[in-house]
Amino acid sequence: MSDTIEKMVIVGTGPAGLTAAIYGARSGLSPTVYAGIQPGGQLTTTTEVENFPGFSQGILGPKLMEEMTEQAKRVGSKIINEAVTSVETVNSPSGAVKKLWTSDGGSILAHTVILCTGATAKTLGLDRETELMGHGVSTCATCDGFFYRKKHVVVVGGGDSAMEEALFLANLAEKVVLIHRRALFRASHIMLERAKKHPNIEMMVPYTVCKLLEKDGALIGVTTQHSESQEQRDLPIDGLFYAIGHTPNSQIFRPWVDTDDQGYVIVHDYVKTKTSGVFVAGDLCDPHFRQAITAAGLGCRAAMTAIRYLDERNL
Ligand code: NAP
């Protein structure tokens, strides 16, 4: 470990982390950015992105993240392809500083840290699922629903996200089948009723999806299984959307942050954590919007707040 104390360290390279890096770098802070276990974040697993402003013809998710990464580098960010594995606060001659341990066994000290490790959408872990992501399987109706206009899709889940995704898709797709593993729903009464009343939504309970059916590298259907009788049947569909929850990647930051019961980092003033000098942005603290553009906006806000923090302390 070098004794140098960085002004700004950013953890995560999704839209939140890279936007924070662009703002930090353009303020002359030369931020060090740890790319983490999924460089580029969740957008690297989607195909076309048509709702990020500035691209009239849309842009592929991986390409968008490649562009953001290049932009962050060009203005002076150092991007390191390692993950942060643990964190602590340590004393130094200039007061308490943040220490981050990294996957290469090294460590780094920083006056400010911006946490942008996002959340991971839960999936069923079925055979061929990873390969079919973006080819019929998705974890985000807002991102990918547009490609299923007039088509048949399945949404899996029984919470508010599943209702929201089903309702969103019902206005685009010809038919939405909502498959939930129990007869009882976790969703709020109002959302459930709205979904039940929608003419394009059919409820299938208690069922699970147990197999993905594929042809030429694209999803063409699923095998469903009744939760009690175990009876199976195939359902031809064009798209499968998982809405079974997200896991915020907050575990390792527990020494610095409080989280809610689902693991989302609790913030005040949008991006501040309970630890002075530690800020957060993106899906790690946002269970509601989870969009690239809202994450980028929070990344900007976190960087500007961190810059003000450094200025006020002459660091
Ligand atoms: P959630 O409430 O945890 O619901 C997840 C659903 O997925 C549950 O119905 C669960 O089934 C099902 N599930 C989980 N693992 C599964 C598996 N392996 N196989 C099959 N099904 C599985 O998650 P969420 O819907 O994402 O909501 C998260 C939070 O955000 C909630 O507090 C919610 O109210 C909030 N939210 C609010 C809104 C809104 O108000 N507009 C919109 C979205 C989300 P079981 O019920 O059987 O456990």
CSV table of C-alpha atoms and ligand atoms in Angstrom, one decimal:
chain,number,residue,atom,x,y,z
A,1,MET,CA,0.0,0.0,0.0
A,2,SER,CA,1.3,3.5,-0.8
A,3,ASP,CA,0.8,6.2,1.8
A,4,THR,CA,-0.6,8.5,-0.8
A,5,ILE,CA,-4.2,9.5,0.1
A,6,GLU,CA,-6.3,9.8,-3.0
A,7,LYS,CA,-8.8,12.6,-3.2
A,8,MET,CA,-11.5,10.5,-4.7
A,9,VAL,CA,-12.0,6.8,-5.2
A,10,ILE,CA,-15.0,5.4,-7.0
A,11,VAL,CA,-16.2,1.8,-6.7
A,12,GLY,CA,-18.2,0.6,-9.7
A,13,THR,CA,-18.3,1.4,-13.4
A,14,GLY,CA,-22.0,1.4,-14.3
A,15,PRO,CA,-23.6,4.8,-15.3
A,16,ALA,CA,-23.4,6.1,-11.7
A,17,GLY,CA,-19.7,5.3,-11.2
A,18,LEU,CA,-18.6,6.5,-14.6
A,19,THR,CA,-20.6,9.8,-14.4
A,20,ALA,CA,-19.1,10.4,-11.0
A,21,ALA,CA,-15.6,9.7,-12.5
A,22,ILE,CA,-16.2,12.2,-15.4
A,23,TYR,CA,-17.2,14.9,-12.9
A,24,GLY,CA,-14.4,14.1,-10.5
A,25,ALA,CA,-11.8,14.0,-13.3
A,26,ARG,CA,-13.0,17.3,-14.8
A,27,SER,CA,-12.5,18.9,-11.4
A,28,GLY,CA,-8.8,17.8,-11.5
A,29,LEU,CA,-9.2,15.1,-8.9
A,30,SER,CA,-7.8,12.2,-11.1
A,31,PRO,CA,-10.2,9.7,-9.4
A,32,THR,CA,-9.3,6.1,-9.2
A,33,VAL,CA,-12.2,3.9,-10.3
A,34,TYR,CA,-12.5,0.2,-9.5
A,35,ALA,CA,-14.4,-1.6,-12.2
A,36,GLY,CA,-15.6,-4.4,-10.0
A,37,ILE,CA,-16.7,-7.9,-10.9
A,38,GLN,CA,-19.0,-6.7,-13.8
A,39,PRO,CA,-17.2,-3.8,-15.5
A,40,GLY,CA,-19.8,-1.6,-17.1
A,41,GLY,CA,-22.6,-2.9,-14.8
A,42,GLN,CA,-26.0,-4.3,-15.7
A,43,LEU,CA,-26.2,-2.4,-19.1
A,44,THR,CA,-23.5,-4.7,-20.5
A,45,THR,CA,-26.1,-7.5,-20.3
A,46,THR,CA,-28.7,-5.7,-22.3
A,47,THR,CA,-28.9,-5.2,-26.1
A,48,GLU,CA,-30.4,-2.0,-27.6
A,49,VAL,CA,-30.8,1.0,-25.3
A,50,GLU,CA,-33.4,3.4,-26.6
A,51,ASN,CA,-34.2,5.5,-23.6
A,52,PHE,CA,-30.8,7.1,-22.8
A,53,PRO,CA,-30.9,10.6,-24.3
A,54,GLY,CA,-28.5,11.6,-26.9
A,55,PHE,CA,-28.7,8.6,-29.2
A,56,SER,CA,-31.5,9.1,-31.8
A,57,GLN,CA,-31.0,5.7,-33.2
A,58,GLY,CA,-30.5,3.9,-29.8
A,59,ILE,CA,-27.2,2.4,-28.8
A,60,LEU,CA,-26.2,-1.1,-27.7
A,61,GLY,CA,-25.8,-1.4,-23.9
A,62,PRO,CA,-22.2,-2.6,-24.0
A,63,LYS,CA,-21.3,0.1,-26.5
A,64,LEU,CA,-22.9,2.8,-24.3
A,65,MET,CA,-20.7,1.6,-21.4
A,66,GLU,CA,-17.6,1.4,-23.6
A,67,GLU,CA,-18.2,5.1,-24.6
A,68,MET,CA,-18.8,6.2,-21.0
A,69,THR,CA,-15.6,4.3,-19.9
A,70,GLU,CA,-13.5,6.0,-22.7
A,71,GLN,CA,-15.0,9.4,-21.8
A,72,ALA,CA,-14.1,8.9,-18.1
A,73,LYS,CA,-10.5,7.9,-19.1
A,74,ARG,CA,-10.1,10.7,-21.6
A,75,VAL,CA,-10.8,13.4,-18.9
A,76,GLY,CA,-8.4,11.8,-16.5
A,77,SER,CA,-9.9,8.9,-14.5
A,78,LYS,CA,-7.7,5.9,-13.7
A,79,ILE,CA,-9.8,2.8,-14.2
A,80,ILE,CA,-8.5,-0.4,-12.5
A,81,ASN,CA,-9.9,-3.8,-13.4
A,82,GLU,CA,-10.1,-5.0,-9.8
A,83,ALA,CA,-12.9,-5.3,-7.3
A,84,VAL,CA,-13.0,-3.8,-3.8
A,85,THR,CA,-13.2,-6.7,-1.3
A,86,SER,CA,-13.4,-4.9,2.1
A,87,VAL,CA,-13.3,-1.4,3.6
A,88,GLU,CA,-12.4,0.3,6.9
A,89,THR,CA,-11.7,3.7,8.3
A,90,VAL,CA,-8.1,4.3,9.5
A,91,ASN,CA,-6.2,7.1,11.2
A,92,SER,CA,-3.6,9.0,9.3
A,93,PRO,CA,-1.6,12.1,10.1
A,94,SER,CA,-4.3,14.1,8.2
A,95,GLY,CA,-7.1,12.6,10.3
A,96,ALA,CA,-9.5,9.7,9.6
A,97,VAL,CA,-9.3,8.4,6.0
A,98,LYS,CA,-11.0,5.6,4.2
A,99,LYS,CA,-9.1,2.4,3.3
A,100,LEU,CA,-10.2,0.0,0.6
A,101,TRP,CA,-8.8,-3.5,0.1
A,102,THR,CA,-8.8,-4.8,-3.5
A,103,SER,CA,-9.0,-8.2,-5.2
A,104,ASP,CA,-5.3,-8.1,-6.1
A,105,GLY,CA,-4.4,-8.0,-2.4
A,106,GLY,CA,-3.5,-4.3,-2.5
A,107,SER,CA,-5.2,-1.4,-0.7
A,108,ILE,CA,-5.8,2.3,-1.3
A,109,LEU,CA,-6.4,5.3,1.0
A,110,ALA,CA,-8.9,8.0,0.1
A,111,HIS,CA,-10.4,11.2,1.5
A,112,THR,CA,-13.7,10.6,-0.4
A,113,VAL,CA,-15.3,7.4,-1.7
A,114,ILE,CA,-18.3,7.1,-4.0
A,115,LEU,CA,-20.0,3.7,-3.8
A,116,CYS,CA,-21.7,2.8,-7.1
A,117,THR,CA,-21.7,-1.0,-7.1
A,118,GLY,CA,-25.4,-1.2,-8.1
A,119,ALA,CA,-27.8,-4.1,-7.6
A,120,THR,CA,-28.0,-7.5,-9.2
A,121,ALA,CA,-31.3,-8.6,-10.6
A,122,LYS,CA,-32.2,-12.0,-9.3
A,123,THR,CA,-32.8,-14.7,-11.9
A,124,LEU,CA,-33.9,-18.3,-11.7
A,125,GLY,CA,-30.6,-19.7,-12.7
A,126,LEU,CA,-32.0,-21.9,-15.5
A,127,ASP,CA,-30.0,-23.7,-18.1
A,128,ARG,CA,-28.9,-21.4,-21.0
A,129,GLU,CA,-30.2,-18.3,-19.1
A,130,THR,CA,-27.0,-16.3,-19.4
A,131,GLU,CA,-26.7,-16.9,-23.1
A,132,LEU,CA,-30.3,-16.0,-23.7
A,133,MET,CA,-30.1,-12.7,-21.8
A,134,GLY,CA,-30.9,-10.0,-24.4
A,135,HIS,CA,-32.2,-12.7,-26.8
A,136,GLY,CA,-35.6,-13.2,-25.2
A,137,VAL,CA,-34.7,-13.2,-21.5
A,138,SER,CA,-34.6,-9.9,-19.7
A,139,THR,CA,-34.6,-8.4,-16.2
A,140,CYS,CA,-35.9,-5.0,-17.2
A,141,ALA,CA,-39.2,-4.3,-18.9
A,142,THR,CA,-38.6,-0.6,-19.1
A,143,CYS,CA,-35.4,-1.3,-21.0
A,144,ASP,CA,-36.4,-4.1,-23.3
A,145,GLY,CA,-40.2,-4.1,-23.4
A,146,PHE,CA,-40.3,-2.0,-26.6
A,147,PHE,CA,-38.9,-4.9,-28.5
A,148,TYR,CA,-41.9,-7.0,-27.7
A,149,ARG,CA,-44.7,-4.9,-29.2
A,150,LYS,CA,-47.6,-7.1,-30.3
A,151,LYS,CA,-45.8,-10.2,-29.0
A,152,HIS,CA,-46.4,-12.8,-26.2
A,153,VAL,CA,-44.4,-12.4,-23.0
A,154,VAL,CA,-44.2,-13.9,-19.6
A,155,VAL,CA,-43.4,-12.0,-16.4
A,156,VAL,CA,-42.2,-14.1,-13.4
A,157,GLY,CA,-42.8,-12.8,-9.8
A,158,GLY,CA,-45.5,-11.9,-7.4
A,159,GLY,CA,-44.3,-8.6,-5.9
A,160,ASP,CA,-44.9,-4.9,-6.9
A,161,SER,CA,-42.1,-5.1,-9.5
A,162,ALA,CA,-43.8,-8.0,-11.2
A,163,MET,CA,-47.1,-6.0,-11.3
A,164,GLU,CA,-45.4,-2.9,-12.6
A,165,GLU,CA,-43.5,-4.8,-15.2
A,166,ALA,CA,-46.6,-6.7,-16.3
A,167,LEU,CA,-48.6,-3.5,-16.6
A,168,PHE,CA,-45.9,-1.7,-18.5
A,169,LEU,CA,-45.6,-4.7,-20.9
A,170,ALA,CA,-49.4,-5.0,-21.3
A,171,ASN,CA,-49.5,-1.7,-23.1
A,172,LEU,CA,-47.0,-2.9,-25.7
A,173,ALA,CA,-47.3,-6.7,-25.9
A,174,GLU,CA,-50.3,-8.5,-27.3
A,175,LYS,CA,-50.4,-10.8,-24.2
A,176,VAL,CA,-48.7,-10.9,-20.9
A,177,VAL,CA,-48.8,-14.1,-18.7
A,178,LEU,CA,-47.8,-13.4,-15.2
A,179,ILE,CA,-46.4,-16.5,-13.5
A,180,HIS,CA,-46.1,-16.6,-9.7
A,181,ARG,CA,-45.1,-19.6,-7.6
A,182,ARG,CA,-47.8,-19.1,-5.0
A,183,ALA,CA,-51.5,-18.4,-5.0
A,184,LEU,CA,-50.9,-15.5,-2.6
A,185,PHE,CA,-49.2,-12.4,-3.9
A,186,ARG,CA,-46.7,-10.2,-2.1
A,187,ALA,CA,-47.7,-7.2,-4.2
A,188,SER,CA,-49.8,-4.3,-2.8
A,189,HIS,CA,-53.5,-4.7,-3.2
A,190,ILE,CA,-53.8,-1.8,-5.6
A,191,MET,CA,-51.1,-2.9,-7.9
A,192,LEU,CA,-52.4,-6.5,-7.9
A,193,GLU,CA,-55.9,-5.4,-8.7
A,194,ARG,CA,-54.7,-3.2,-11.5
A,195,ALA,CA,-52.8,-6.1,-13.1
A,196,LYS,CA,-55.7,-8.5,-12.6
A,197,LYS,CA,-58.1,-6.1,-14.3
A,198,HIS,CA,-55.9,-5.5,-17.3
A,199,PRO,CA,-57.4,-7.3,-20.4
A,200,ASN,CA,-54.0,-8.2,-21.7
A,201,ILE,CA,-52.7,-9.8,-18.5
A,202,GLU,CA,-53.4,-13.4,-17.6
A,203,MET,CA,-52.4,-14.7,-14.2
A,204,MET,CA,-50.9,-18.2,-13.9
A,205,VAL,CA,-50.6,-19.4,-10.3
A,206,PRO,CA,-49.2,-21.4,-8.6
A,207,TYR,CA,-46.7,-22.1,-11.3
A,208,THR,CA,-42.9,-21.9,-11.8
A,209,VAL,CA,-40.8,-21.6,-14.9
A,210,CYS,CA,-38.6,-24.7,-15.0
A,211,LYS,CA,-37.0,-24.7,-18.5
A,212,LEU,CA,-36.1,-22.3,-21.3
A,213,LEU,CA,-36.9,-23.4,-24.8
A,214,GLU,CA,-34.6,-22.1,-27.5
A,215,LYS,CA,-34.2,-22.1,-31.2
A,216,ASP,CA,-31.2,-20.6,-33.1
A,217,GLY,CA,-30.0,-18.8,-30.0
A,218,ALA,CA,-33.3,-17.1,-29.2
A,219,LEU,CA,-36.0,-17.9,-26.7
A,220,ILE,CA,-39.1,-19.4,-28.2
A,221,GLY,CA,-40.9,-20.6,-25.1
A,222,VAL,CA,-40.8,-21.9,-21.5
A,223,THR,CA,-41.8,-25.1,-19.7
A,224,THR,CA,-44.0,-24.3,-16.7
A,225,GLN,CA,-44.6,-26.5,-13.8
A,226,HIS,CA,-47.6,-26.5,-11.4
A,227,SER,CA,-46.2,-25.9,-7.9
A,228,GLU,CA,-48.3,-28.6,-6.3
A,229,SER,CA,-49.1,-31.2,-8.9
A,230,GLN,CA,-45.7,-30.8,-10.6
A,231,GLU,CA,-47.5,-31.1,-14.0
A,232,GLN,CA,-45.5,-29.6,-16.7
A,233,ARG,CA,-46.5,-27.9,-20.0
A,234,ASP,CA,-44.7,-25.9,-22.6
A,235,LEU,CA,-45.8,-22.3,-23.3
A,236,PRO,CA,-44.6,-20.7,-26.6
A,237,ILE,CA,-43.6,-17.1,-25.9
A,238,ASP,CA,-41.3,-14.4,-27.4
A,239,GLY,CA,-40.0,-12.9,-24.2
A,240,LEU,CA,-39.4,-13.8,-20.5
A,241,PHE,CA,-39.0,-11.0,-17.9
A,242,TYR,CA,-37.8,-11.8,-14.4
A,243,ALA,CA,-39.2,-9.6,-11.7
A,244,ILE,CA,-38.2,-11.6,-8.6
A,245,GLY,CA,-36.3,-8.8,-6.9
A,246,HIS,CA,-32.8,-7.3,-6.9
A,247,THR,CA,-29.9,-7.7,-4.5
A,248,PRO,CA,-28.0,-4.5,-3.8
A,249,ASN,CA,-24.3,-5.0,-3.8
A,250,SER,CA,-23.9,-3.3,-0.4
A,251,GLN,CA,-22.6,-6.1,1.8
A,252,ILE,CA,-18.9,-5.1,1.9
A,253,PHE,CA,-19.7,-1.5,2.7
A,254,ARG,CA,-21.5,-2.3,6.0
A,255,PRO,CA,-18.7,-0.6,8.1
A,256,TRP,CA,-19.6,2.7,6.4
A,257,VAL,CA,-23.3,2.6,5.6
A,258,ASP,CA,-26.7,1.7,7.0
A,259,THR,CA,-29.0,-0.4,4.8
A,260,ASP,CA,-32.7,-1.1,4.8
A,261,ASP,CA,-34.0,-4.6,5.2
A,262,GLN,CA,-33.4,-5.4,1.5
A,263,GLY,CA,-29.8,-4.1,1.6
A,264,TYR,CA,-30.3,-0.7,-0.1
A,265,VAL,CA,-28.0,1.9,1.3
A,266,ILE,CA,-29.9,4.5,3.3
A,267,VAL,CA,-29.1,8.0,2.2
A,268,HIS,CA,-29.7,11.6,3.3
A,269,ASP,CA,-29.4,14.6,1.0
A,270,TYR,CA,-29.7,12.1,-1.9
A,271,VAL,CA,-26.1,10.8,-1.9
A,272,LYS,CA,-24.7,11.1,1.7
A,273,THR,CA,-24.2,8.0,3.9
A,274,LYS,CA,-23.8,7.9,7.6
A,275,THR,CA,-20.0,8.2,7.2
A,276,SER,CA,-18.5,11.6,6.5
A,277,GLY,CA,-16.7,11.5,3.1
A,278,VAL,CA,-18.5,8.3,1.9
A,279,PHE,CA,-21.2,9.0,-0.8
A,280,VAL,CA,-23.4,6.6,-2.8
A,281,ALA,CA,-25.1,6.7,-6.2
A,282,GLY,CA,-27.1,4.6,-8.5
A,283,ASP,CA,-29.1,1.4,-7.9
A,284,LEU,CA,-27.2,0.7,-4.7
A,285,CYS,CA,-29.4,3.3,-3.0
A,286,ASP,CA,-32.4,3.3,-5.4
A,287,PRO,CA,-35.0,0.5,-5.2
A,288,HIS,CA,-37.5,2.5,-7.2
A,289,PHE,CA,-36.2,3.9,-10.5
A,290,ARG,CA,-33.2,1.8,-11.4
A,291,GLN,CA,-32.6,3.5,-14.8
A,292,ALA,CA,-29.3,4.3,-16.4
A,293,ILE,CA,-30.2,7.9,-16.6
A,294,THR,CA,-31.3,8.2,-13.0
A,295,ALA,CA,-28.1,6.4,-11.9
A,296,ALA,CA,-26.0,8.8,-14.0
A,297,GLY,CA,-27.8,11.8,-12.4
A,298,LEU,CA,-27.1,10.5,-9.0
A,299,GLY,CA,-23.4,9.9,-9.9
A,300,CYS,CA,-23.1,13.5,-10.9
A,301,ARG,CA,-24.7,14.6,-7.7
A,302,ALA,CA,-22.4,12.4,-5.6
A,303,ALA,CA,-19.3,13.7,-7.3
A,304,MET,CA,-20.3,17.3,-6.9
A,305,THR,CA,-21.1,16.7,-3.3
A,306,ALA,CA,-17.7,15.0,-2.8
A,307,ILE,CA,-16.0,17.9,-4.5
A,308,ARG,CA,-17.7,20.4,-2.2
A,309,TYR,CA,-16.7,18.2,0.8
A,310,LEU,CA,-13.0,18.3,-0.3
A,311,ASP,CA,-13.1,22.1,-0.9
A,312,GLU,CA,-14.7,22.8,2.5
A,313,ARG,CA,-11.8,20.9,4.2
A,314,ASN,CA,-9.0,22.2,2.0
A,315,LEU,CA,-8.2,18.6,1.1
B,1,NAP,P1,-40.3,-8.5,-3.7
B,1,NAP,O1,-41.4,-7.7,-3.1
B,1,NAP,O2,-39.3,-9.2,-2.9
B,1,NAP,O3,-41.1,-9.7,-4.6
B,1,NAP,C1,-40.3,-10.7,-5.2
B,1,NAP,C2,-41.3,-11.7,-5.8
B,1,NAP,O4,-40.5,-12.6,-6.6
B,1,NAP,C3,-42.1,-12.4,-4.7
B,1,NAP,O5,-43.4,-12.6,-5.1
B,1,NAP,C4,-41.3,-13.8,-4.7
B,1,NAP,O6,-42.2,-14.9,-4.4
B,1,NAP,C5,-40.9,-13.9,-6.1
B,1,NAP,N1,-39.6,-14.7,-6.1
B,1,NAP,C6,-38.5,-14.5,-5.5
B,1,NAP,N2,-37.6,-15.5,-5.8
B,1,NAP,C7,-38.2,-16.3,-6.6
B,1,NAP,C8,-37.8,-17.5,-7.3
B,1,NAP,N3,-36.6,-18.0,-7.1
B,1,NAP,N4,-38.8,-18.1,-8.1
B,1,NAP,C9,-40.0,-17.6,-8.3
B,1,NAP,N5,-40.4,-16.5,-7.7
B,1,NAP,C10,-39.5,-15.8,-6.9
B,1,NAP,O7,-39.5,-7.7,-4.8
B,1,NAP,P2,-40.0,-6.5,-5.8
B,1,NAP,O8,-41.3,-6.9,-6.4
B,1,NAP,O9,-38.8,-6.2,-6.7
B,1,NAP,O10,-40.2,-5.3,-4.8
B,1,NAP,C11,-39.1,-4.8,-4.0
B,1,NAP,C12,-39.6,-3.6,-3.2
B,1,NAP,O11,-39.8,-2.5,-4.1
B,1,NAP,C13,-40.9,-3.9,-2.5
B,1,NAP,O12,-40.9,-3.2,-1.3
B,1,NAP,C14,-41.9,-3.2,-3.4
B,1,NAP,O13,-43.1,-2.8,-2.7
B,1,NAP,C15,-41.1,-2.0,-3.9
B,1,NAP,N6,-41.7,-1.6,-5.2
B,1,NAP,C16,-42.7,-0.7,-5.3
B,1,NAP,C17,-43.2,-0.4,-6.5
B,1,NAP,C18,-44.3,0.7,-6.5
B,1,NAP,O14,-44.9,1.0,-5.5
B,1,NAP,N7,-44.7,1.2,-7.7
B,1,NAP,C19,-42.8,-0.9,-7.7
B,1,NAP,C20,-41.8,-1.9,-7.6
B,1,NAP,C21,-41.2,-2.2,-6.4
B,1,NAP,P3,-42.8,-15.1,-3.0
B,1,NAP,O15,-43.9,-14.1,-2.8
B,1,NAP,O16,-43.3,-16.5,-3.1
B,1,NAP,O17,-41.7,-15.0,-2.0
